[in-house]
mmCIF file of C-alpha atoms in Angstrom:
data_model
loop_
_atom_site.group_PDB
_atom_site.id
_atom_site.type_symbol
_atom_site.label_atom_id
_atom_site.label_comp_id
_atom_site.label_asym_id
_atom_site.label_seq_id
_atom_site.Cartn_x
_atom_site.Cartn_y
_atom_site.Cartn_z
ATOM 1 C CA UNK A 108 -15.859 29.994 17.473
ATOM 2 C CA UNK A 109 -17.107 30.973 14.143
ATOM 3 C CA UNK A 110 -18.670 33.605 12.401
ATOM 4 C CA UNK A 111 -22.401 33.647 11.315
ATOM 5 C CA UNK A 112 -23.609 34.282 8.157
ATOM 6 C CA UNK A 113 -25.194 37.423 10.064
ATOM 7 C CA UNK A 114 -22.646 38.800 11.032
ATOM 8 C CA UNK A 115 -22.640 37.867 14.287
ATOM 9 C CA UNK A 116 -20.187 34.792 16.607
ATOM 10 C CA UNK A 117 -21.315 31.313 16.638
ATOM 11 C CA UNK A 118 -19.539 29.473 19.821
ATOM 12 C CA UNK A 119 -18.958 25.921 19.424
ATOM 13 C CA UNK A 120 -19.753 23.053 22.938
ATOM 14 C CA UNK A 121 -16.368 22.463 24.483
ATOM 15 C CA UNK A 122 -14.506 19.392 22.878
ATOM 16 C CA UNK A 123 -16.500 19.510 19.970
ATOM 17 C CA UNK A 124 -14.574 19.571 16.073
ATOM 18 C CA UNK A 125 -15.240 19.158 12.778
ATOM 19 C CA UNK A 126 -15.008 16.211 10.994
ATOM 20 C CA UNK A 127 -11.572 15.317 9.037
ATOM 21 C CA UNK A 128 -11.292 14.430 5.669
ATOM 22 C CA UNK A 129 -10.204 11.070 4.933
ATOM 23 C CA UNK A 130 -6.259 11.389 3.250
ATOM 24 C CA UNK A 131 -6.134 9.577 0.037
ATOM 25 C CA UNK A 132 -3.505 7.448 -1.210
ATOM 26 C CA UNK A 133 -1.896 9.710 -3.527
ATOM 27 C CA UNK A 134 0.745 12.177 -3.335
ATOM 28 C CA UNK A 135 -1.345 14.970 -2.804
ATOM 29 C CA UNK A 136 -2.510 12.657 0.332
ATOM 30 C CA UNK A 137 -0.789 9.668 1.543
ATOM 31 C CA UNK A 138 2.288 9.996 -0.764
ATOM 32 C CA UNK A 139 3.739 6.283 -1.546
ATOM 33 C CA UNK A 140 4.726 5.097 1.860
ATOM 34 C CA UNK A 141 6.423 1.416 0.792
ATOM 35 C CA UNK A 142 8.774 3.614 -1.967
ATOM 36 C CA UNK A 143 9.543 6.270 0.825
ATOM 37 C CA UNK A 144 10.618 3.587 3.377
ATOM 38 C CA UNK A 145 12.582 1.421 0.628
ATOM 39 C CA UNK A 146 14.766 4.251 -0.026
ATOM 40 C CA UNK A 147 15.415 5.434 3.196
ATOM 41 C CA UNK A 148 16.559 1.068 4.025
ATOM 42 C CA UNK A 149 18.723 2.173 1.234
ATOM 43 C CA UNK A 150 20.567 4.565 2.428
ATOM 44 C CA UNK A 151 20.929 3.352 5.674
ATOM 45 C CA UNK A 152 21.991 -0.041 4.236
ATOM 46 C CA UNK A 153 23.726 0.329 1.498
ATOM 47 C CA UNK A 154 23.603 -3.217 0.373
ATOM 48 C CA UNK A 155 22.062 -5.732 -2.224
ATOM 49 C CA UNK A 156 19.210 -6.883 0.169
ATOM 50 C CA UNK A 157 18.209 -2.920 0.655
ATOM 51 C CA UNK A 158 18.245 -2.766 -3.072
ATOM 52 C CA UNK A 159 16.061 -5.668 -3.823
ATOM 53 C CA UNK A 160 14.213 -4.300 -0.810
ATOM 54 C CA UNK A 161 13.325 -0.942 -3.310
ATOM 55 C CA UNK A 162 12.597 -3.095 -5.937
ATOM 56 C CA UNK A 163 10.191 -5.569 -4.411
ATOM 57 C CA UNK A 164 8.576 -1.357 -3.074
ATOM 58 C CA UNK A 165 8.355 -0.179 -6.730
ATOM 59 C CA UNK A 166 6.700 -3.363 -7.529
ATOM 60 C CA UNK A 167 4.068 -2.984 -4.703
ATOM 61 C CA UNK A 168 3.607 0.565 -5.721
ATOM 62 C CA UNK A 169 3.040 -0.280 -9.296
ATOM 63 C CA UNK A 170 0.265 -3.388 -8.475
ATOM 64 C CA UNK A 171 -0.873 -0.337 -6.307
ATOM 65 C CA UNK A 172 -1.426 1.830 -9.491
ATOM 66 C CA UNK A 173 0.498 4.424 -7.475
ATOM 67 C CA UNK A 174 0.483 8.253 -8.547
ATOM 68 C CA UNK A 175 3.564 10.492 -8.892
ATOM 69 C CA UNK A 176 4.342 14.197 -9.965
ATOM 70 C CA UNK A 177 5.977 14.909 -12.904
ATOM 71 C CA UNK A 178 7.348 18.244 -13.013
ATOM 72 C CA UNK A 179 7.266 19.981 -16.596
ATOM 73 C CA UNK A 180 9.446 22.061 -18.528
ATOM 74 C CA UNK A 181 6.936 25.586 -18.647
ATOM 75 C CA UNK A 182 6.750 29.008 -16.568
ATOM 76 C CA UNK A 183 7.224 29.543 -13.013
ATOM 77 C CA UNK A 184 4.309 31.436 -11.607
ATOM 78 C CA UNK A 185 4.566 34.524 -10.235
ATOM 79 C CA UNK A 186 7.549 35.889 -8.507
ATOM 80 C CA UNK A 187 8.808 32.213 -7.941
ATOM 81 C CA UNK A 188 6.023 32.109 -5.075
ATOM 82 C CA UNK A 189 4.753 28.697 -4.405
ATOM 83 C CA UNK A 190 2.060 28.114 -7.328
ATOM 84 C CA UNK A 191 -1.131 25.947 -6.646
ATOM 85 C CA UNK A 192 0.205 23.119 -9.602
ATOM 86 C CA UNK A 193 1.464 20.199 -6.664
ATOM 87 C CA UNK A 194 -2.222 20.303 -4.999
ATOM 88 C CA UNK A 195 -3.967 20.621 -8.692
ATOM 89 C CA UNK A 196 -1.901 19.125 -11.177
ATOM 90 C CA UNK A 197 -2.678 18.693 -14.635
ATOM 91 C CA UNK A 198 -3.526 15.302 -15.660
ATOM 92 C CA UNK A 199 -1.900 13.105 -17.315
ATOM 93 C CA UNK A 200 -4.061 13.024 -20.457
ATOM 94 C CA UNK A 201 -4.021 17.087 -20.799
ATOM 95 C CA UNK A 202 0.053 16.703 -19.958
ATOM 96 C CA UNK A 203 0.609 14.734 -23.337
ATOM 97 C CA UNK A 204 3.352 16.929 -25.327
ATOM 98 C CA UNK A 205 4.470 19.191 -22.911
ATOM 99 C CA UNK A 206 8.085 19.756 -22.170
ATOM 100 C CA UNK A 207 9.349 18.010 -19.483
ATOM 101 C CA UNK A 208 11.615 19.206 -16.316
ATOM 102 C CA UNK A 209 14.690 17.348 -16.614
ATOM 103 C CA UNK A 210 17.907 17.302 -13.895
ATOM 104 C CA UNK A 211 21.690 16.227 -15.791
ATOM 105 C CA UNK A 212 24.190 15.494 -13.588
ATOM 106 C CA UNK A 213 28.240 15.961 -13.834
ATOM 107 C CA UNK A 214 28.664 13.017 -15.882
ATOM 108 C CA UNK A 215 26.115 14.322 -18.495
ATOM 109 C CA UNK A 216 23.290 12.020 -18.146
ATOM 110 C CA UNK A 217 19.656 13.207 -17.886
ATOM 111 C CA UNK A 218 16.918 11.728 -15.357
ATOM 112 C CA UNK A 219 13.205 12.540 -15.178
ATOM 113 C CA UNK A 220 13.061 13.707 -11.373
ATOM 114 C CA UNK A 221 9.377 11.732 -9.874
ATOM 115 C CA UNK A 222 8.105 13.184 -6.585
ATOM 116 C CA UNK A 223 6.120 10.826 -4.417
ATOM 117 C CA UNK A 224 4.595 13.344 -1.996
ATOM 118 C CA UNK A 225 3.565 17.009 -2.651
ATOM 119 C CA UNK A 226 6.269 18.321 0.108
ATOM 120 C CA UNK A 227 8.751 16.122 -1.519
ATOM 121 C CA UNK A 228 8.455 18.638 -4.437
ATOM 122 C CA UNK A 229 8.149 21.602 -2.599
ATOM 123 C CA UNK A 230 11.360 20.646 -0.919
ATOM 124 C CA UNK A 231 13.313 22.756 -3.180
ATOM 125 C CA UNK A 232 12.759 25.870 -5.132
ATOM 126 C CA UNK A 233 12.981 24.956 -8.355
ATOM 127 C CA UNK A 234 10.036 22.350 -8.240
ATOM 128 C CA UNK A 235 7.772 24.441 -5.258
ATOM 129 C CA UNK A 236 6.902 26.489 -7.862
ATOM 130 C CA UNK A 237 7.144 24.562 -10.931
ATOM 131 C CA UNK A 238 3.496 23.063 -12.947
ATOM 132 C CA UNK A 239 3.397 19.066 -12.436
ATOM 133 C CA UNK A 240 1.730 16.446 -13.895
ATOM 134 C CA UNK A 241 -0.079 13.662 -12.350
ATOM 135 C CA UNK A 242 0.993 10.225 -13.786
ATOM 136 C CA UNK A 243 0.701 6.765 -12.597
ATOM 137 C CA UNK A 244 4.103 5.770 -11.638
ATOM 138 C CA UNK A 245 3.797 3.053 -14.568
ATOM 139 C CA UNK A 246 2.863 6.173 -17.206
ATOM 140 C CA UNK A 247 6.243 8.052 -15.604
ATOM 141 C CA UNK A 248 8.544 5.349 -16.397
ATOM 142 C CA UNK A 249 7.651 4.303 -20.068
ATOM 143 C CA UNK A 250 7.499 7.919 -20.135
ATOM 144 C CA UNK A 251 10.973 8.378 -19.759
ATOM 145 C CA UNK A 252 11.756 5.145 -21.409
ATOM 146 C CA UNK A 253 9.920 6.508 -24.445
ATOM 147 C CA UNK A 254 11.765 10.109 -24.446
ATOM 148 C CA UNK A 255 14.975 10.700 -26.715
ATOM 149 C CA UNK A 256 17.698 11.968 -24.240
ATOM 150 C CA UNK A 257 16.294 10.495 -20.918
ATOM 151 C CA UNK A 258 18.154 8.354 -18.939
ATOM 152 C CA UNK A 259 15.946 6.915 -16.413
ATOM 153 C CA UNK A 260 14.051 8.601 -13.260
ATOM 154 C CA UNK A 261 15.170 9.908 -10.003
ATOM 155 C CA UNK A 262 12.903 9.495 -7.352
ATOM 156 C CA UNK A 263 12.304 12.069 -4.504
ATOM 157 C CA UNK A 264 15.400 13.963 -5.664
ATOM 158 C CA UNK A 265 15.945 16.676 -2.803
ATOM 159 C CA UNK A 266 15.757 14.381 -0.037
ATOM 160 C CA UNK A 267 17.054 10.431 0.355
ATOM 161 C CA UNK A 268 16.509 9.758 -3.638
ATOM 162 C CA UNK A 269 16.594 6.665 -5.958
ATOM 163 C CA UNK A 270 18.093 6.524 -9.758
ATOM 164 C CA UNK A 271 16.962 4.017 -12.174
ATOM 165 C CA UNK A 272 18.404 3.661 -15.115
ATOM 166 C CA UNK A 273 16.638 1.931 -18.469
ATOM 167 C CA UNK A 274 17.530 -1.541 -17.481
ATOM 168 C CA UNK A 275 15.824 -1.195 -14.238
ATOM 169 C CA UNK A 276 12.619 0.506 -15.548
ATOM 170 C CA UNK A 277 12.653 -2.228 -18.400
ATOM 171 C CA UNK A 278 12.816 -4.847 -15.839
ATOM 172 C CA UNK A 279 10.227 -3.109 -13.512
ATOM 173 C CA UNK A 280 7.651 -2.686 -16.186
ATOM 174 C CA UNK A 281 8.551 -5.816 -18.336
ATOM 175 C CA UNK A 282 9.726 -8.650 -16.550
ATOM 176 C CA UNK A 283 6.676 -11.164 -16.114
ATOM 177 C CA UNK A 284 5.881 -13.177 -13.373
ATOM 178 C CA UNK A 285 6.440 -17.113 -13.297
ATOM 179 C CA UNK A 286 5.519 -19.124 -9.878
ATOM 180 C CA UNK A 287 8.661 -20.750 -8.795
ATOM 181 C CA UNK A 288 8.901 -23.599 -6.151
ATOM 182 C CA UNK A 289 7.375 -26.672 -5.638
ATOM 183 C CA UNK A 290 3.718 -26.100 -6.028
ATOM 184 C CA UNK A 291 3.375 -22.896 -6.941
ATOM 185 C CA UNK A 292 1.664 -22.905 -10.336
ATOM 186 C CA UNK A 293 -0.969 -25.126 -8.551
ATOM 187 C CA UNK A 294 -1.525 -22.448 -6.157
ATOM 188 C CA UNK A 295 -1.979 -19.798 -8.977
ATOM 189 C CA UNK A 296 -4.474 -22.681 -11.007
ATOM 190 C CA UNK A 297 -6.333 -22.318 -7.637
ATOM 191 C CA UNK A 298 -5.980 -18.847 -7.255
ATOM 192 C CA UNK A 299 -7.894 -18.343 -10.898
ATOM 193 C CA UNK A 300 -10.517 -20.926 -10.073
ATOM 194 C CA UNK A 301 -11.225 -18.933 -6.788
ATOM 195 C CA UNK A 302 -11.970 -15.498 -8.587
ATOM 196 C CA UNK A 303 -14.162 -17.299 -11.057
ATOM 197 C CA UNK A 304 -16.170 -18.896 -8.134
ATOM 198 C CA UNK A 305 -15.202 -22.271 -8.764
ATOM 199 C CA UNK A 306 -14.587 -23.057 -4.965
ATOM 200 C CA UNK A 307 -14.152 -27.564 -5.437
ATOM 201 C CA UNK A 308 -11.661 -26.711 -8.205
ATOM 202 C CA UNK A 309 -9.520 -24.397 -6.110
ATOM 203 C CA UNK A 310 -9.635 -26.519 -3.261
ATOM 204 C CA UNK A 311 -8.073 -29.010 -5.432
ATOM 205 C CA UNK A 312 -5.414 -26.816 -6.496
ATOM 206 C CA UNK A 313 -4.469 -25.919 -3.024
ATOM 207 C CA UNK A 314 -4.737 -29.406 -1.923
ATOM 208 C CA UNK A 315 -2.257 -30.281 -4.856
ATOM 209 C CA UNK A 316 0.107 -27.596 -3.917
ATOM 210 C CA UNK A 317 -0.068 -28.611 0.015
ATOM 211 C CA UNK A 318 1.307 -31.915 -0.729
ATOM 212 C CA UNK A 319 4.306 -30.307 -2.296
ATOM 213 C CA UNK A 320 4.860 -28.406 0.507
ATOM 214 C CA UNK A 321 3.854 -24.913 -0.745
ATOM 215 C CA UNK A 322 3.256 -22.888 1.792
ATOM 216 C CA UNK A 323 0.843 -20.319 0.261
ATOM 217 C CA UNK A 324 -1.084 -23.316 -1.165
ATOM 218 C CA UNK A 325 -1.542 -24.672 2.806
ATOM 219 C CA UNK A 326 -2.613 -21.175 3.696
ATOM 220 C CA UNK A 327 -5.578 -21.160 1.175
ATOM 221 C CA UNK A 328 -6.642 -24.169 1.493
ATOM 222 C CA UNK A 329 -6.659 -23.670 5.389
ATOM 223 C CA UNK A 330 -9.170 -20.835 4.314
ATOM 224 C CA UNK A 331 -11.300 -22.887 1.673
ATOM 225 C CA UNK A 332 -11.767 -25.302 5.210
ATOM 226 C CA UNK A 333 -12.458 -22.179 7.979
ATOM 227 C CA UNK A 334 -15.415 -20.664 5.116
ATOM 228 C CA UNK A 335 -16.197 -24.060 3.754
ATOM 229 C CA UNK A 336 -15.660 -23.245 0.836
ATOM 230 C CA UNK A 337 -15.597 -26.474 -1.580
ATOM 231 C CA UNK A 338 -14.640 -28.679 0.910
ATOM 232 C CA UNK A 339 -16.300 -29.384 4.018
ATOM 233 C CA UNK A 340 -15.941 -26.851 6.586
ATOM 234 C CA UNK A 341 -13.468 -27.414 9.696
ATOM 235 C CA UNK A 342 -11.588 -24.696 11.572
ATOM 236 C CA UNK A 343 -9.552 -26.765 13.713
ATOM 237 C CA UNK A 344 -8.298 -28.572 10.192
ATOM 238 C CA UNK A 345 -7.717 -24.611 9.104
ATOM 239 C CA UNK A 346 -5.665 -23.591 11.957
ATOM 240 C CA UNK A 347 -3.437 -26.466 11.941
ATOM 241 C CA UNK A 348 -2.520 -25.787 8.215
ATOM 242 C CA UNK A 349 -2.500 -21.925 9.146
ATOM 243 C CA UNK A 350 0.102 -23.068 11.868
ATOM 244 C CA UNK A 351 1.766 -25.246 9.423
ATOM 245 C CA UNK A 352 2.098 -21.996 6.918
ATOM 246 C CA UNK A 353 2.984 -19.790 9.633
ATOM 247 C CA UNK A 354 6.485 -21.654 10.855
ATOM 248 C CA UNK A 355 7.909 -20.503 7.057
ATOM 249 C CA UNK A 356 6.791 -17.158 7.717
ATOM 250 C CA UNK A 357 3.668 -17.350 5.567
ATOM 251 C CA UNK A 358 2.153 -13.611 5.893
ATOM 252 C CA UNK A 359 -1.150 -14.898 4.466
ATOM 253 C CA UNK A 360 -1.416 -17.457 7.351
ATOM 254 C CA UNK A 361 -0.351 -15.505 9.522
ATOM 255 C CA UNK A 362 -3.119 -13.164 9.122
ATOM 256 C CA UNK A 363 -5.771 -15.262 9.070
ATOM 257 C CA UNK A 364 -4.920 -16.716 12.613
ATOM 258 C CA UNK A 365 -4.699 -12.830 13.664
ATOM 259 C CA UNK A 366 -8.331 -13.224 12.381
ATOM 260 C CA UNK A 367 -9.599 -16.320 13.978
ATOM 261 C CA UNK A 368 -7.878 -15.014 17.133
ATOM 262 C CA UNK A 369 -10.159 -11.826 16.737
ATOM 263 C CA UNK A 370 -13.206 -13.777 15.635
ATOM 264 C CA UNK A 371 -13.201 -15.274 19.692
ATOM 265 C CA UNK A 372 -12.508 -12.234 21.013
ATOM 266 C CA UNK A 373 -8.579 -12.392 21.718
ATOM 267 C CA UNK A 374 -7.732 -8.883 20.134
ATOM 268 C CA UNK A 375 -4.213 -9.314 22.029
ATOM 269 C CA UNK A 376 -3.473 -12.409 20.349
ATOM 270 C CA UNK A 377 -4.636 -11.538 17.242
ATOM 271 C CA UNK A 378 -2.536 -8.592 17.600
ATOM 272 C CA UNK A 379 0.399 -10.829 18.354
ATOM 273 C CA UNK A 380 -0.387 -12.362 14.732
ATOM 274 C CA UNK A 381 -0.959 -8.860 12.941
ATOM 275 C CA UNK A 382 2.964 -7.359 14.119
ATOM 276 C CA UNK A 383 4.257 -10.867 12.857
ATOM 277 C CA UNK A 384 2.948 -10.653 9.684
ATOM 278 C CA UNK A 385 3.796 -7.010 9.813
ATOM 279 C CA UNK A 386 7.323 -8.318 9.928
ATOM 280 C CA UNK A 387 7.225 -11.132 7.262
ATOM 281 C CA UNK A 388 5.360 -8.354 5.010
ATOM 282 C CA UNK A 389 7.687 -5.708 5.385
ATOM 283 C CA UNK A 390 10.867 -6.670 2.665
ATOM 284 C CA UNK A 391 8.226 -7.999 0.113
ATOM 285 C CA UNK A 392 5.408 -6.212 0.330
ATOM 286 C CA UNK A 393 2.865 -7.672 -2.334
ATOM 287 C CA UNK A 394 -1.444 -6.488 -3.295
ATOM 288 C CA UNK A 395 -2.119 -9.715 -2.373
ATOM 289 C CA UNK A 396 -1.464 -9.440 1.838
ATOM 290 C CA UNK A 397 -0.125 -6.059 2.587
ATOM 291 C CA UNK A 398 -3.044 -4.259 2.396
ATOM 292 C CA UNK A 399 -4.842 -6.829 4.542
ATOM 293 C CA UNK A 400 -1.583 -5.930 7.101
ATOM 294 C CA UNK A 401 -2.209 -2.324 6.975
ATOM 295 C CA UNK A 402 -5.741 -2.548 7.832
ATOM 296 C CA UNK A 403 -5.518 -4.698 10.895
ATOM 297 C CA UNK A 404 -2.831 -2.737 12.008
ATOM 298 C CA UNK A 405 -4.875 0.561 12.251
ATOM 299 C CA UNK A 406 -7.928 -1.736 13.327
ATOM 300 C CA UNK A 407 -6.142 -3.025 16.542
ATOM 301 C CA UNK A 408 -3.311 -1.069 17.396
ATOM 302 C CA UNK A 409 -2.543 2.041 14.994
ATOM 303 C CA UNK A 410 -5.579 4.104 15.252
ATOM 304 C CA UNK A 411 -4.856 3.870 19.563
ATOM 305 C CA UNK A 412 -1.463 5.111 19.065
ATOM 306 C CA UNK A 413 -1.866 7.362 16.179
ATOM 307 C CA UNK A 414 -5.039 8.419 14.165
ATOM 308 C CA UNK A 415 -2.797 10.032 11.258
ATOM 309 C CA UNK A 416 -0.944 6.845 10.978
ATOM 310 C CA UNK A 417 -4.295 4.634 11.317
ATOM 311 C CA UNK A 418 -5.689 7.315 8.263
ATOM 312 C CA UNK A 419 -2.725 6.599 6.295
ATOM 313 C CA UNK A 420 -2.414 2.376 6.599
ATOM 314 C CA UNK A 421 -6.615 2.734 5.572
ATOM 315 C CA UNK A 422 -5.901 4.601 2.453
ATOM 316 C CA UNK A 423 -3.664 2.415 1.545
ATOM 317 C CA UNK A 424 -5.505 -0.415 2.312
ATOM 318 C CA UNK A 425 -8.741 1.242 0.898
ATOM 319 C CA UNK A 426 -6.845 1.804 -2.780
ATOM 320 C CA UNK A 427 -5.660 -2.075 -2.753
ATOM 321 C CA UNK A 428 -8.851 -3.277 -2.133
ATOM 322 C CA UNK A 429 -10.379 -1.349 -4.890
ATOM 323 C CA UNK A 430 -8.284 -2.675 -7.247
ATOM 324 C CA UNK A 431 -8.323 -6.319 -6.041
ATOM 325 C CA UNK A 432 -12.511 -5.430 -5.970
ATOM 326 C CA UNK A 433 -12.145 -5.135 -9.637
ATOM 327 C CA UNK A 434 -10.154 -8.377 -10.318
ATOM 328 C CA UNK A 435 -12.774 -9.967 -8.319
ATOM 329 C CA UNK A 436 -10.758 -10.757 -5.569
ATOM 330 C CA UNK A 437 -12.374 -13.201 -3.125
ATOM 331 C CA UNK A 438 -13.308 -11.345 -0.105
ATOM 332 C CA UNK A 439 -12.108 -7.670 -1.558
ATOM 333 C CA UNK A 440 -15.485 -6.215 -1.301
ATOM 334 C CA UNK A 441 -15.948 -7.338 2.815
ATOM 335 C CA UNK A 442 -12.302 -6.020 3.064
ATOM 336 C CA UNK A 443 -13.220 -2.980 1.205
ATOM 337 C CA UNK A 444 -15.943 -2.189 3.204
ATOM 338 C CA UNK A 445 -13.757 -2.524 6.519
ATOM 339 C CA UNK A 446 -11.650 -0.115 5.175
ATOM 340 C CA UNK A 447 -14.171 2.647 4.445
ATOM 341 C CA UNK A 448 -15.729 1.836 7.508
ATOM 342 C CA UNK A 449 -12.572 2.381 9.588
ATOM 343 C CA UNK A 450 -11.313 5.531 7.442
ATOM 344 C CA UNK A 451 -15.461 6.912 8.358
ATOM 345 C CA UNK A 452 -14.855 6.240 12.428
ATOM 346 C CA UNK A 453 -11.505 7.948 12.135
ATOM 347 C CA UNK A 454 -12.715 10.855 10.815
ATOM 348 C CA UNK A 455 -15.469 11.534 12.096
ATOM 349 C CA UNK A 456 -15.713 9.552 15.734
ATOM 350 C CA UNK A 457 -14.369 10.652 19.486
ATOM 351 C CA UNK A 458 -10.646 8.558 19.508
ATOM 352 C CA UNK A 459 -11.293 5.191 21.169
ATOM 353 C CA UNK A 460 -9.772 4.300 23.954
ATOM 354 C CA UNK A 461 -7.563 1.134 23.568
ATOM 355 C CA UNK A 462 -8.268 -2.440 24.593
ATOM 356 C CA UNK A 463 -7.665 -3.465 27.932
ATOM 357 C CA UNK A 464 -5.061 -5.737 27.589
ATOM 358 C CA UNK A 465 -1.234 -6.096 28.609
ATOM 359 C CA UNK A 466 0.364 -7.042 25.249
ATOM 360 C CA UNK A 467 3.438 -7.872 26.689
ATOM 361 C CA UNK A 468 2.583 -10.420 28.641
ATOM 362 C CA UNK A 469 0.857 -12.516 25.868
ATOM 363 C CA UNK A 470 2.630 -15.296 23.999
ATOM 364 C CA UNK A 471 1.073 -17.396 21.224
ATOM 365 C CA UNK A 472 0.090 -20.617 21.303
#
C-alpha cells in the first residue's frame, strides 16, 4: 500500500515489490569481505598460515582499490546521537589536514583505527557518532605511515581486529612483485603481449612456460587453443592442458573447465569446477581469478541459495572487472558485462528457481 500524491491509498497486486538497489563494493555497501574473513581465520587459527592468510586478503583488497573509513579527530554531533558521517563521509581529498581519531593502547603506542563496513564503526559509541573519511585502503596506510606519532592501523577495532605495524604496511604497500618458479616470467611476457593484442606472441610465451611445467602458463595457453587465439583453435587440446593445470590446483584452469562444462549445458558439473576453484581461491585470493570465482558462484549456485549473498559476490566481481577493464584485461569487458547483467536480474527479477539437478550425485570426469 502506498499513499497517492492525492491524498488518497494506492494498493499494490499481491507479490508485487519494488526493485532493490544493487549493494556496492564499498563499506557503505559490501564492506571488504576477503579482509573480514582473513581476520576472523585469524582468530580462530592463531597461526603463521592464518597470518599469511590476512596478508595475501590485504593484498587482494588493495589490487581491489578497496575503500575504508577513517574516523577523524572533530565534534560529535548532537547529543552523541548517531550522525549521518558513516553513510556520507567526507572524501578523501576534502579530508586532507584534518585531525585524525587515534586509539593508544597500555603500552603507549598509537594506531589509526580503519573500519571496513559502516556497522563495523557504528559498533561502538565513540565512532557511531564520530565524522569519517573515505580513503582507499592504500591512501589509509601511507597515511599513517606518513603521520608523526602513528604506529600503524588497526583494522575493525570493536569486533575480531587486525594491528599492523610500519613494517607490515611498508611491506604491503612496497614490496614488488617478481614471478618465481620455473616459467613464470614467461607467463607474465605472455600475459603483457595478451593485453596489447598480440595473441601469436603470447601463445609463445605460454607455450615456453608449459614446457617448464608452469602451471598458469598451461592454463593460458589451454585458453589461447579453446578461443583460437594465435594458435589454431582446438578444445579438446584446451581441456587436456586445463586438466593438466587443474591436478596442481590451478584456480584459473579450473574455472575455465567450470566454463566449458557450462558452455554444453552441464551446469552441475560446471558447478563441481566453480566450488573447487572456490577452494584453491580461498587462502590466496588474487584480481586476476577471484572475481571470476565470485561471479560464477552467484551465477550457478549463490543467487538460488541466497540473493544477498549472490548481490554481494557481483559487486565484488563487478569492481574487479572494472579495474581489470581499464588495464585492458582480455575478456574484462564480456566479464564485466556478466556482472552487471547478473547484479540487474537480482534486483529487479522474480528469484529463479534452481536447476534441476542432484549435485551430489555428480563426480567429474
Amino acid at each position: 500500500m502506498a499513499r497517492r500524491t492525492d491524498g488518497g491509498v494506492r494498493f499494490r497486486p499481491v507479490g508485487s515489490r519494488r526493485s532493490r538497489t544493487a549493494p556496492v563494493y564499498s563499506p557503505r555497501g559490501t564492506g571488504c569481505p576477503a579482509i573480514e574473513q582473513a581476520v576472523q581465520g585469524l582468530y580462530k587459527g592463531q597461526n603463521e598460515e592464518s597470518f599469511w592468510s590476512l596478508m595475501s586478503a590485504l593484498n587482494y583488497a588493495l589490487e581491489l582499490e578497496t575503500h575504508v573509513l577513517v574516523p577523524l579527530q572533530t565534534a560529535l554531533s548532537a547529543q552523541g546521537a548517531p550522525a549521518p558521517w558513516m553513510e556520507h563521509p567526507i572524501p578523501a581529498e576534502k579530508a586532507d589536514g584534518l585531525a585524525l581519531w587515534t586509539l593508544r593502547n597500555d603500552k603507549g603506542r598509537c594506531w589509526l583505527p580503519l573500519f571496513t563496513s559502516v556497522a563495523a564503526a557504528g559498533a561502538d559509541r565513540s565512532t557511531a557518532s564520530r565524522p569519517m573519511a573515505d580513503r582507499t585502503l592504500e591512501q589509509a596506510m601511507q597515511l599513517a605511515l606518513d603521520t608523526p606519532g602513528i604506529d600503524g592501523v588497526v583494522l575493525d577495532p570493536w569486533s575480531n581486529s587486525a594491528s599492523l605495524d610500519g613494517a607490515l604496511l611498508n611491506g604491503l604497500l612496497h614490496a614488488g612483485h617478481t614471478p618465481e618458479g620455473p616459467g613464470a616470467e614467461e607467463a607474465e611476457a605472455g600475459k603483457e603481449a595478451a593485453r596489447a593484442g598480440h595473441w601469436a606472441a603470447a601463445a609463445e610465451c605460454y607455450q615456453k612456460a608449459a614446457e617448464q611445467g608452469n602451471s598458469a602458463g598451461l592454463s593460458l595457453l589451454g585458453e589461447c587453443l579453446y578461443q583460437g587465439r594465435g594458435v589454431p583453435k582446438s578444445a579438446a587440446q584446451a581441456r587436456k592442458l586445463w586438466k593438466a593445470a587443474a591436478e596442481s590446483g590451478e584456480t584459473i584452469a579450473l574455472l575455465n573447465l567450470g566454463d566449458d562444462c557450462a558452455a554444453r549445458g552441464d551446469n552441475g558439473k560446471a558447478l563441481l569446477w566453480y566450488r573447487r576453484a572456490r577452494q584453491s581461491a580461498a587462502a590466496v585470493p588474487d584480481i586476476e581469478y577471484t572475481p571470476r570465482v565470485c561471479l560464477r558462484l552467484a551465477q550457478y549456485e549463490t543467487r538460488y541459495t541466497s540473493r544477498k549473498k549472490a548481490l554481494a559476490l557481483a559487486a565484488e566481481a563487478k569492481q574487479a572487472f572494472t579495474i581489470l577493464q581499464r588495464e585492458h584485461e582480455p575478456d574484462a569487458d564480456c566479464w564485466l558485462q556478466e556482472a552487471e547483467q547478473l547484479l540487474y536480474a537480482l534486483t529487479h527479477e522474480p528469484p529463479t528457481a534452481p536447476a534441476a539437478y542432484n549435485i551430489e550425485s555428480l563426480q567429474l570426469d
